[in-house]
Short mmCIF file of N, CA and C in Angstrom, two decimals:
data_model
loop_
_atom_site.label_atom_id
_atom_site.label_comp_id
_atom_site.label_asym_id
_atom_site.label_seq_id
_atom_site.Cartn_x
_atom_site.Cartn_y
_atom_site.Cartn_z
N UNK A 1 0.79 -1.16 0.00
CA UNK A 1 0.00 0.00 0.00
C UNK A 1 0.84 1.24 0.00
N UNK A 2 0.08 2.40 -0.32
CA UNK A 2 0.98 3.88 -0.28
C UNK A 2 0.81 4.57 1.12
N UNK A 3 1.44 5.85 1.02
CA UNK A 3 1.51 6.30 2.47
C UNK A 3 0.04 6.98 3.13
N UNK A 4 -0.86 5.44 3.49
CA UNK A 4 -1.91 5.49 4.14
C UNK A 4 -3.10 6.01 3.25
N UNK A 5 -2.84 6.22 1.94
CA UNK A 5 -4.17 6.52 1.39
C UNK A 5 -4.81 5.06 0.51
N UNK A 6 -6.37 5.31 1.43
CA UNK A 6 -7.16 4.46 1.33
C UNK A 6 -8.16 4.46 0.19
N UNK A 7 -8.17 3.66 -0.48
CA UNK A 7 -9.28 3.76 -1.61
C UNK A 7 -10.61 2.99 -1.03
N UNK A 8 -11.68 3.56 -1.47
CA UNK A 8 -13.15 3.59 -0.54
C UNK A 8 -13.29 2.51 -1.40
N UNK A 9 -13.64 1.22 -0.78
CA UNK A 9 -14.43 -0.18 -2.06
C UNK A 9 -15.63 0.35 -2.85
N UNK A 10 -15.24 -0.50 -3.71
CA UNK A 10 -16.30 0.10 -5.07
C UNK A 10 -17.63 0.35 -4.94
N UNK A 11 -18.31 -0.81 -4.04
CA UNK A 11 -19.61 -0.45 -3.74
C UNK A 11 -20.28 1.02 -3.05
N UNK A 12 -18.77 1.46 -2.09
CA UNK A 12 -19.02 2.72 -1.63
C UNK A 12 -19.18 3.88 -2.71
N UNK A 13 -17.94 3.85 -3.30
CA UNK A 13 -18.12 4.99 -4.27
C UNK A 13 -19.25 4.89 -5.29
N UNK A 14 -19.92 3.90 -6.00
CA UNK A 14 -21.02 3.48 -6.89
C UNK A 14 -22.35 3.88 -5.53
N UNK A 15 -22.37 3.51 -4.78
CA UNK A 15 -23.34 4.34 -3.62
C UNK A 15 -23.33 5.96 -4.09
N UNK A 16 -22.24 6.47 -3.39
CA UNK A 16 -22.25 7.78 -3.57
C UNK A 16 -22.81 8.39 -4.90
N UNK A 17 -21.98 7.46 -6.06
CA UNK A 17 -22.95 8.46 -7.07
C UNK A 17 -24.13 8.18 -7.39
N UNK A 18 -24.92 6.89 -6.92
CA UNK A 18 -26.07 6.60 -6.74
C UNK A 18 -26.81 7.78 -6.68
N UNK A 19 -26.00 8.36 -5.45
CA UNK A 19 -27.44 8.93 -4.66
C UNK A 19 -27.09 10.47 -5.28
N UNK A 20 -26.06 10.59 -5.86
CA UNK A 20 -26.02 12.14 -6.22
C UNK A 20 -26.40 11.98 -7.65
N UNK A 21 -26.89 10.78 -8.26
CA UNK A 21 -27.51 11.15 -9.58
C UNK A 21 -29.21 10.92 -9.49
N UNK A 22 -29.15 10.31 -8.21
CA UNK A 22 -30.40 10.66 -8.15
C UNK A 22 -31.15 12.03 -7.14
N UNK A 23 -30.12 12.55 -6.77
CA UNK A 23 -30.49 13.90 -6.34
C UNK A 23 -30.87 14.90 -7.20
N UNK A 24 -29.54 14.88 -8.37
CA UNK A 24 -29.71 15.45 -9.57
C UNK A 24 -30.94 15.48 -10.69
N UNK A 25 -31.32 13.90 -10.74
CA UNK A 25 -32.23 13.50 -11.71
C UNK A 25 -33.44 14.47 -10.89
N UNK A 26 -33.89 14.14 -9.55
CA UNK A 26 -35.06 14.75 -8.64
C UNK A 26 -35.17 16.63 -8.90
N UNK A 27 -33.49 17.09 -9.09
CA UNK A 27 -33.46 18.58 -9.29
C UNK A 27 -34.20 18.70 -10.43
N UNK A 28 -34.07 17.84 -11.68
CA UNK A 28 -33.97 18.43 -13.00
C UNK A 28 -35.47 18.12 -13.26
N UNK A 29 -35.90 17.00 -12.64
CA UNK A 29 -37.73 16.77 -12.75
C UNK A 29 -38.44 17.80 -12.19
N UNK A 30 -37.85 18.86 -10.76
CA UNK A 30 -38.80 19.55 -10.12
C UNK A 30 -39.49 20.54 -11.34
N UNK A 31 -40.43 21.02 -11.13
CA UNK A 31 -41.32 21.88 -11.95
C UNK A 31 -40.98 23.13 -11.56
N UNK A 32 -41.27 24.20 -12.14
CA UNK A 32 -40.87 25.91 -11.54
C UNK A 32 -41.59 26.05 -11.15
N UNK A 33 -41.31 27.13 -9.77
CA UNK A 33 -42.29 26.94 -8.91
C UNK A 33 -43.60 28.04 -9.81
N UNK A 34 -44.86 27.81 -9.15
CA UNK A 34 -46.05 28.57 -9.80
C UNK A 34 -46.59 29.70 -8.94
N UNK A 35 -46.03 30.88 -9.22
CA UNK A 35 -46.58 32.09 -8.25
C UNK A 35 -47.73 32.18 -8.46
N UNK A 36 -48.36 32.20 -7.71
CA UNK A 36 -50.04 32.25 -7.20
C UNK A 36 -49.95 33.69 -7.59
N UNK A 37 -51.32 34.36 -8.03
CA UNK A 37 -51.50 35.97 -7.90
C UNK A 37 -52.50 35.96 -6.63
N UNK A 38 -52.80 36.84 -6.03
CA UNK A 38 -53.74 36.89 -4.55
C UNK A 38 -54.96 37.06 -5.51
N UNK A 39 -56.03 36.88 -4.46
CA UNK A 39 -56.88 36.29 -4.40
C UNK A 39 -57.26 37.85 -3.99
N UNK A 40 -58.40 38.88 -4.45
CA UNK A 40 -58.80 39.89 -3.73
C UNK A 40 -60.18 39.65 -3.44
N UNK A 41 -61.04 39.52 -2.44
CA UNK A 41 -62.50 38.96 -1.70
C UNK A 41 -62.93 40.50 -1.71
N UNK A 42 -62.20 41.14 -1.03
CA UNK A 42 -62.97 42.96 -0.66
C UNK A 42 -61.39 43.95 -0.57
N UNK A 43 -61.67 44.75 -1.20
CA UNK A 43 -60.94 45.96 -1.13
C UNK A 43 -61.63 47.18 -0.41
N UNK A 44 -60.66 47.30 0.48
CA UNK A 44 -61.25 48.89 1.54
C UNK A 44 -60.32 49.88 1.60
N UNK A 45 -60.47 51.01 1.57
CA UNK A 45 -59.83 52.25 1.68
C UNK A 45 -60.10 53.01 2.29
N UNK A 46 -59.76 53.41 3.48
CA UNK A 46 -59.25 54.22 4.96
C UNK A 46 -58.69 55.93 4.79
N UNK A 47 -59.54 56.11 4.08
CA UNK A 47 -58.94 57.75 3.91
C UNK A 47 -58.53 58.19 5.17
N UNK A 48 -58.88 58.29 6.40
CA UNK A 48 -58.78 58.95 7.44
C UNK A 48 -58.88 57.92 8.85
N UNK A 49 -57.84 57.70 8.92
CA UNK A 49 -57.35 56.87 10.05
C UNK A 49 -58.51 56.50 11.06
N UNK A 50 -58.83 55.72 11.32
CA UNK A 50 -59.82 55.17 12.57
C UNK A 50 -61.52 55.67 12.38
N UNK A 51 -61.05 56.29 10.91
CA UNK A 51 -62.82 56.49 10.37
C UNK A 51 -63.21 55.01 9.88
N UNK A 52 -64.42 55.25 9.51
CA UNK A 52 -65.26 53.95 8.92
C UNK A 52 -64.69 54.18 7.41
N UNK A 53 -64.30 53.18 6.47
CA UNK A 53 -63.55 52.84 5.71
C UNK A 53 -64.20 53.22 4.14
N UNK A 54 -64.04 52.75 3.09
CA UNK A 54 -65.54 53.01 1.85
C UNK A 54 -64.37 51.28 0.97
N UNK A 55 -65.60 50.61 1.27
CA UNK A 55 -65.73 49.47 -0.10
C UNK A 55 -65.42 49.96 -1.38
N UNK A 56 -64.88 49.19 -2.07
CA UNK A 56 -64.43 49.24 -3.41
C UNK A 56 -64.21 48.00 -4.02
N UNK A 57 -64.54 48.17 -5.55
CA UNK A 57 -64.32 47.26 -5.73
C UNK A 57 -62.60 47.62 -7.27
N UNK A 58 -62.83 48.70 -7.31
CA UNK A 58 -61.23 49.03 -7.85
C UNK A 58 -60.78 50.17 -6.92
N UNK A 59 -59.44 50.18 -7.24
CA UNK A 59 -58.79 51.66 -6.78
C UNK A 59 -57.52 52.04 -7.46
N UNK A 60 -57.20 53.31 -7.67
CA UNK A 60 -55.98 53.71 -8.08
C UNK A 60 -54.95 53.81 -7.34
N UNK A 61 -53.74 53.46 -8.37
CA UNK A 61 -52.07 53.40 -6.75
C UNK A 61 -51.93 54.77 -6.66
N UNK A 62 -51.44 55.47 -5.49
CA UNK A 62 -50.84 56.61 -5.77
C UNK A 62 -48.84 55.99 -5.16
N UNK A 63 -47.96 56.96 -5.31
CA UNK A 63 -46.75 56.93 -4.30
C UNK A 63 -46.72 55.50 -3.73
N UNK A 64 -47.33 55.83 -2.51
CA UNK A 64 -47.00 54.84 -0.98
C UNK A 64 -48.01 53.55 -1.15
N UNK A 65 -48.90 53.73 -2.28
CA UNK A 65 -49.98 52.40 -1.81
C UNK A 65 -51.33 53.06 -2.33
N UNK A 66 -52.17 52.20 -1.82
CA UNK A 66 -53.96 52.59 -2.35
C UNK A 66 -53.80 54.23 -2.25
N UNK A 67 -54.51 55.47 -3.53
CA UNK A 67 -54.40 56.51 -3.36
C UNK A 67 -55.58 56.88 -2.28
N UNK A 68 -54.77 57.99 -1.00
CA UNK A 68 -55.63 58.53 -0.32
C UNK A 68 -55.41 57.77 1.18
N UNK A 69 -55.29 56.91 1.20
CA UNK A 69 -55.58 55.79 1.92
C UNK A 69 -54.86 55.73 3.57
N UNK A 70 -55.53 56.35 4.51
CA UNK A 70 -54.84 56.39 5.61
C UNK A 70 -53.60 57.54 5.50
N UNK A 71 -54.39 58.66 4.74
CA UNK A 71 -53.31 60.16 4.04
C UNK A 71 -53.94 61.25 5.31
N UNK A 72 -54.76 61.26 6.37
CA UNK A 72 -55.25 61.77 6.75
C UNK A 72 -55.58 61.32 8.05
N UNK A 73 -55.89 61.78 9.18
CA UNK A 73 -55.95 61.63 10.72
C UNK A 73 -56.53 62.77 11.24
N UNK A 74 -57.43 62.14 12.28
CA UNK A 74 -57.93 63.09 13.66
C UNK A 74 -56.56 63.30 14.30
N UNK A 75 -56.75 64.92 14.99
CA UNK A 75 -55.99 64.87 15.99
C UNK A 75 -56.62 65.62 17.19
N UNK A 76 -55.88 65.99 18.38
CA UNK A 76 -56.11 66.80 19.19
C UNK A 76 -55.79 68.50 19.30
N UNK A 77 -55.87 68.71 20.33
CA UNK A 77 -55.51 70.47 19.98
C UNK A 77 -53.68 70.54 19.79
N UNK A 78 -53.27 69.40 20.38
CA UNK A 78 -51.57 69.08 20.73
C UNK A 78 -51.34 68.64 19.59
N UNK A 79 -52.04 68.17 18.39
CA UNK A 79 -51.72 67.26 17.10
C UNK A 79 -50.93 66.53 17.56
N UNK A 80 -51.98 65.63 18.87
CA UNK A 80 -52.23 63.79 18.95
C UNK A 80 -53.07 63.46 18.07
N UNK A 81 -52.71 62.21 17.33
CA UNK A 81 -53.53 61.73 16.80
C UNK A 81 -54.29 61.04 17.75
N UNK A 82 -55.96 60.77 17.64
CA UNK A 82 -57.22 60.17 17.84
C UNK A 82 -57.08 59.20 17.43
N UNK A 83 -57.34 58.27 17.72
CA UNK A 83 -57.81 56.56 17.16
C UNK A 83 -59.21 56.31 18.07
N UNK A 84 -59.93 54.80 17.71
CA UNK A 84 -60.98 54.25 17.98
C UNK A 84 -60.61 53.49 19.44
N UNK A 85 -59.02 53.49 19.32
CA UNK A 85 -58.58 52.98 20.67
C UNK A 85 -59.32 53.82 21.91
N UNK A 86 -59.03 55.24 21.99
CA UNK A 86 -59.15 55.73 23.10
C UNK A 86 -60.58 56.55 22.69
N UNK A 87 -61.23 56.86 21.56
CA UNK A 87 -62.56 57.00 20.99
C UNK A 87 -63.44 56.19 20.32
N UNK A 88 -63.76 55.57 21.06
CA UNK A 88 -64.80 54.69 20.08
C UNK A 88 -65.71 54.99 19.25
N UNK A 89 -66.39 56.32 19.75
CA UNK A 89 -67.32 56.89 18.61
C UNK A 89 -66.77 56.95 17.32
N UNK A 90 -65.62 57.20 17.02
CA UNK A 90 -64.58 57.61 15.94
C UNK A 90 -65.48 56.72 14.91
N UNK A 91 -65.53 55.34 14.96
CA UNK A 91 -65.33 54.37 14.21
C UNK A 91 -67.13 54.69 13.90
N UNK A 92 -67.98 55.57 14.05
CA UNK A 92 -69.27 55.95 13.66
C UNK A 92 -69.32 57.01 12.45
N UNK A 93 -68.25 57.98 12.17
CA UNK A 93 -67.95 58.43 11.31
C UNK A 93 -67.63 57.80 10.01
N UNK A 94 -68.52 58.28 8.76
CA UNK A 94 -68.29 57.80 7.31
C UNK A 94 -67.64 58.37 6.62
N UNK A 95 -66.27 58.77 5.71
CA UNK A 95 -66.02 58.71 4.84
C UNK A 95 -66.24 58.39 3.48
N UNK A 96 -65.86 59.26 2.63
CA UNK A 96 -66.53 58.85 1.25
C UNK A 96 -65.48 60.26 -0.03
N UNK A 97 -65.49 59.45 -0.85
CA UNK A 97 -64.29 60.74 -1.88
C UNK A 97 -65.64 60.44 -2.91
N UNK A 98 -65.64 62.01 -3.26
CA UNK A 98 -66.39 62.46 -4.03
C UNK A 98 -65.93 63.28 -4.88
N UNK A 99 -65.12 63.02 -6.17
CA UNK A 99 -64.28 63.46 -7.40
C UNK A 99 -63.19 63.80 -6.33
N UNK A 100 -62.86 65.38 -5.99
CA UNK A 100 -61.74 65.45 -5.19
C UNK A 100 -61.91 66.16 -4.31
N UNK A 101 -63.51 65.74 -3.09
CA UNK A 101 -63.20 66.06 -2.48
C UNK A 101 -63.27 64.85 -1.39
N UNK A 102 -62.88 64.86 -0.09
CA UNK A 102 -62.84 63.67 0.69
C UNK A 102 -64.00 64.81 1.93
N UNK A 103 -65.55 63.26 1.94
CA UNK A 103 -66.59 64.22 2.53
C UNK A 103 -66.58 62.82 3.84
N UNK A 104 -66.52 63.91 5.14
CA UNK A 104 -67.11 62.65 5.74
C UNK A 104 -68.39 63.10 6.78
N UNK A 105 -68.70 62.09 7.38
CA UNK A 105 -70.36 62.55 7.89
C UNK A 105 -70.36 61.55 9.00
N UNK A 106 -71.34 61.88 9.77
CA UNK A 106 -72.12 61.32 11.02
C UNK A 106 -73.69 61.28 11.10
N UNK A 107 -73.51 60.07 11.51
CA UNK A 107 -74.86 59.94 11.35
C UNK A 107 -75.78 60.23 12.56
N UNK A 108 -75.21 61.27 13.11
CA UNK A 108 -75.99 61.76 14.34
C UNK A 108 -76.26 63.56 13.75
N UNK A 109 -75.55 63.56 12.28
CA UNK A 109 -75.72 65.09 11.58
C UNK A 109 -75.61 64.93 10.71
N UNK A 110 -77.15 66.22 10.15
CA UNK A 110 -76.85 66.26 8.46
C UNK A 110 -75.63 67.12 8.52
N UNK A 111 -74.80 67.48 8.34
CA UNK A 111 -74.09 68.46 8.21
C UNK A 111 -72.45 67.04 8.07
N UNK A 112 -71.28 67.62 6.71
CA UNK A 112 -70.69 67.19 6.71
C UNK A 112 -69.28 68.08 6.58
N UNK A 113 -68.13 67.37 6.73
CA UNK A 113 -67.32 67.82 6.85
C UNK A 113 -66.29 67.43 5.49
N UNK A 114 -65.66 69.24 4.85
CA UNK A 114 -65.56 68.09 3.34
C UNK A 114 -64.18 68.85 2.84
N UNK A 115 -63.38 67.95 2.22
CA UNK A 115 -61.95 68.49 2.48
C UNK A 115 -61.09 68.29 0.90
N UNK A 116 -60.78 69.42 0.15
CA UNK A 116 -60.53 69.01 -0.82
C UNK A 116 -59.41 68.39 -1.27
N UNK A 117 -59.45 67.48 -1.93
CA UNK A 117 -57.88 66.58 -2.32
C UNK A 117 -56.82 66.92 -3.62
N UNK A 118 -57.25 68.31 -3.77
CA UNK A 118 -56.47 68.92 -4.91
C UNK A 118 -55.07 69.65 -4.16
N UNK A 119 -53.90 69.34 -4.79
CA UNK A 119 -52.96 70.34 -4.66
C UNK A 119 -53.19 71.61 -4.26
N UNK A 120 -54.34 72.30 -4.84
CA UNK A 120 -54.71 73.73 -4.32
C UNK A 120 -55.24 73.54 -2.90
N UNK A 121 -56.41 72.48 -3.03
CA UNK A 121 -56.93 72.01 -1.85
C UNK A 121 -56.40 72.37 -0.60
N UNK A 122 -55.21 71.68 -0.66
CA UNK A 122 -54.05 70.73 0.50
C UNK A 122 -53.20 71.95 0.94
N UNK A 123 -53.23 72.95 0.03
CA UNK A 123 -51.82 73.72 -0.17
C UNK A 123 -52.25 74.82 1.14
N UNK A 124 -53.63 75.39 1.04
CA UNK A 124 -53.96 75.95 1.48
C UNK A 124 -53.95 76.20 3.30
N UNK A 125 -53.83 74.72 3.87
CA UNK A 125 -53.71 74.17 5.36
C UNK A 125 -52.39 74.19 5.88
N UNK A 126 -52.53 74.83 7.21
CA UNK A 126 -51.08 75.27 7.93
C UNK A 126 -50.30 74.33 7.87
N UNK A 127 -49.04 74.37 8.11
CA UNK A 127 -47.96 73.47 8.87
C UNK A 127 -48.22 73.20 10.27
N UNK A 128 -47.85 72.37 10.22
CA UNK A 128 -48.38 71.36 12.16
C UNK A 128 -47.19 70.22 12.30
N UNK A 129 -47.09 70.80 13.46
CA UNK A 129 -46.38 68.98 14.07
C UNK A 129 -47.51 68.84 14.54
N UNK A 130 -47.22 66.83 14.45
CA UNK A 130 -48.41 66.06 14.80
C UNK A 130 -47.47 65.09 15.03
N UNK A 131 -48.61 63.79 15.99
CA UNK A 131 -47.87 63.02 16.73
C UNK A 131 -48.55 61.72 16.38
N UNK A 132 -48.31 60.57 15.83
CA UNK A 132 -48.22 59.63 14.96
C UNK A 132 -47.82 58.60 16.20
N UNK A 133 -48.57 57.63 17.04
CA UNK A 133 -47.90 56.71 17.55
C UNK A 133 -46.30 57.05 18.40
N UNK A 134 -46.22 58.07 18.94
CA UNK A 134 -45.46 59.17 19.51
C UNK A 134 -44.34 59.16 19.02
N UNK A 135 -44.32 58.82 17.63
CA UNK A 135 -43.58 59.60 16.60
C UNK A 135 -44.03 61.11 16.04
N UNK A 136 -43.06 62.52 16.19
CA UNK A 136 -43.54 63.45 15.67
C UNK A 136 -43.33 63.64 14.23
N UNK A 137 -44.46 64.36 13.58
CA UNK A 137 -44.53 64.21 12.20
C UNK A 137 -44.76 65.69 11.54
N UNK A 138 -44.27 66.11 10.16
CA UNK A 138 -44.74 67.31 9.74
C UNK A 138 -46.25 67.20 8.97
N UNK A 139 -46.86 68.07 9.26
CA UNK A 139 -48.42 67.78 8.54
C UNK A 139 -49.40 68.75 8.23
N UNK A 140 -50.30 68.83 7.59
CA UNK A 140 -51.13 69.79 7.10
C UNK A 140 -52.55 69.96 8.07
N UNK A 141 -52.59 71.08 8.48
CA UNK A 141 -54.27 71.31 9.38
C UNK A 141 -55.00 71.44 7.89
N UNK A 142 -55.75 70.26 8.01
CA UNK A 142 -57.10 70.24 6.67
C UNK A 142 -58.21 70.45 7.13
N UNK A 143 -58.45 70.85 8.26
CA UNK A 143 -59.91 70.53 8.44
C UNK A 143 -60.11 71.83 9.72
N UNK A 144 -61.49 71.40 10.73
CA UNK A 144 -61.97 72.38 11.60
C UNK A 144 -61.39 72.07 12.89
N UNK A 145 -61.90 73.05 13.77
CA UNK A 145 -60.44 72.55 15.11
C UNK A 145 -62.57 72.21 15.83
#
């Protein structure tokens, strides 16, 4: 023999490639995988954070995602944001975009509150810090105090 190198008996090495041609053969049969597209049941859009939402059954992308969509929030006189967490009434308020304006209402009043979604619209409302999950944020006063 040589200096200690061992040759593996034949059956071993005929094993080994056994199993690596049949690893191989198993690679080359798999199929590609098949991306599913989702499945959409209901589409909702949240113009205004912790309001009641408006059904859809299309919508346009803007930037960040669904246009409009959670672009807008209650706040306090401190510009805290409001949620349904600590207001529950919140979640009694309707929303609804009507060409460009975003109208929302209560159903405890005819009277609605209606906010336009045009560049001119938007342009018009102060600068505010506001407070986002007590993250502070720069933001527009759109609406009535």
């Amino acid at each position: 023999g040589g200096a200690g190198l061992e040759v593996p008996p034949l059956a071993a090495v005929l094993l080994v490639v056994a199993l690596v041609a049949a690893v191989l053969a198993a690679v080359l049969r798999r199929e590609p995988p098949h991306h599913k597209l989702a499945n959409v049941h209901e589409l909702w859009v949240y113009p205004v954070k912790s309001l009641r939402g408006i059904r859809v059954t299309s919508w346009p992308l803007g930037p960040h995602g669904l246009l409009h969509d959670r672009c807008f929030m209650v706040t306090n006189a401190r510009g805290r944001m409001l949620t349904q967490r600590t207001h529950p009434p919140m979640a009694l308020l309707s929303t609804a975009i009507n060409g460009d304006d975003l109208v929302i209402s209560s159903p405890a009043s005819a009277s609605t509150l209606t906010v336009r979604l045009t560049e001119a619209g938007l342009s018009g409302g102060a600068a505010v810090r506001a407070a986002v999950w007590g993250e502070e944020c720069d933001a527009l006063d759109a609406g009535v105090r």
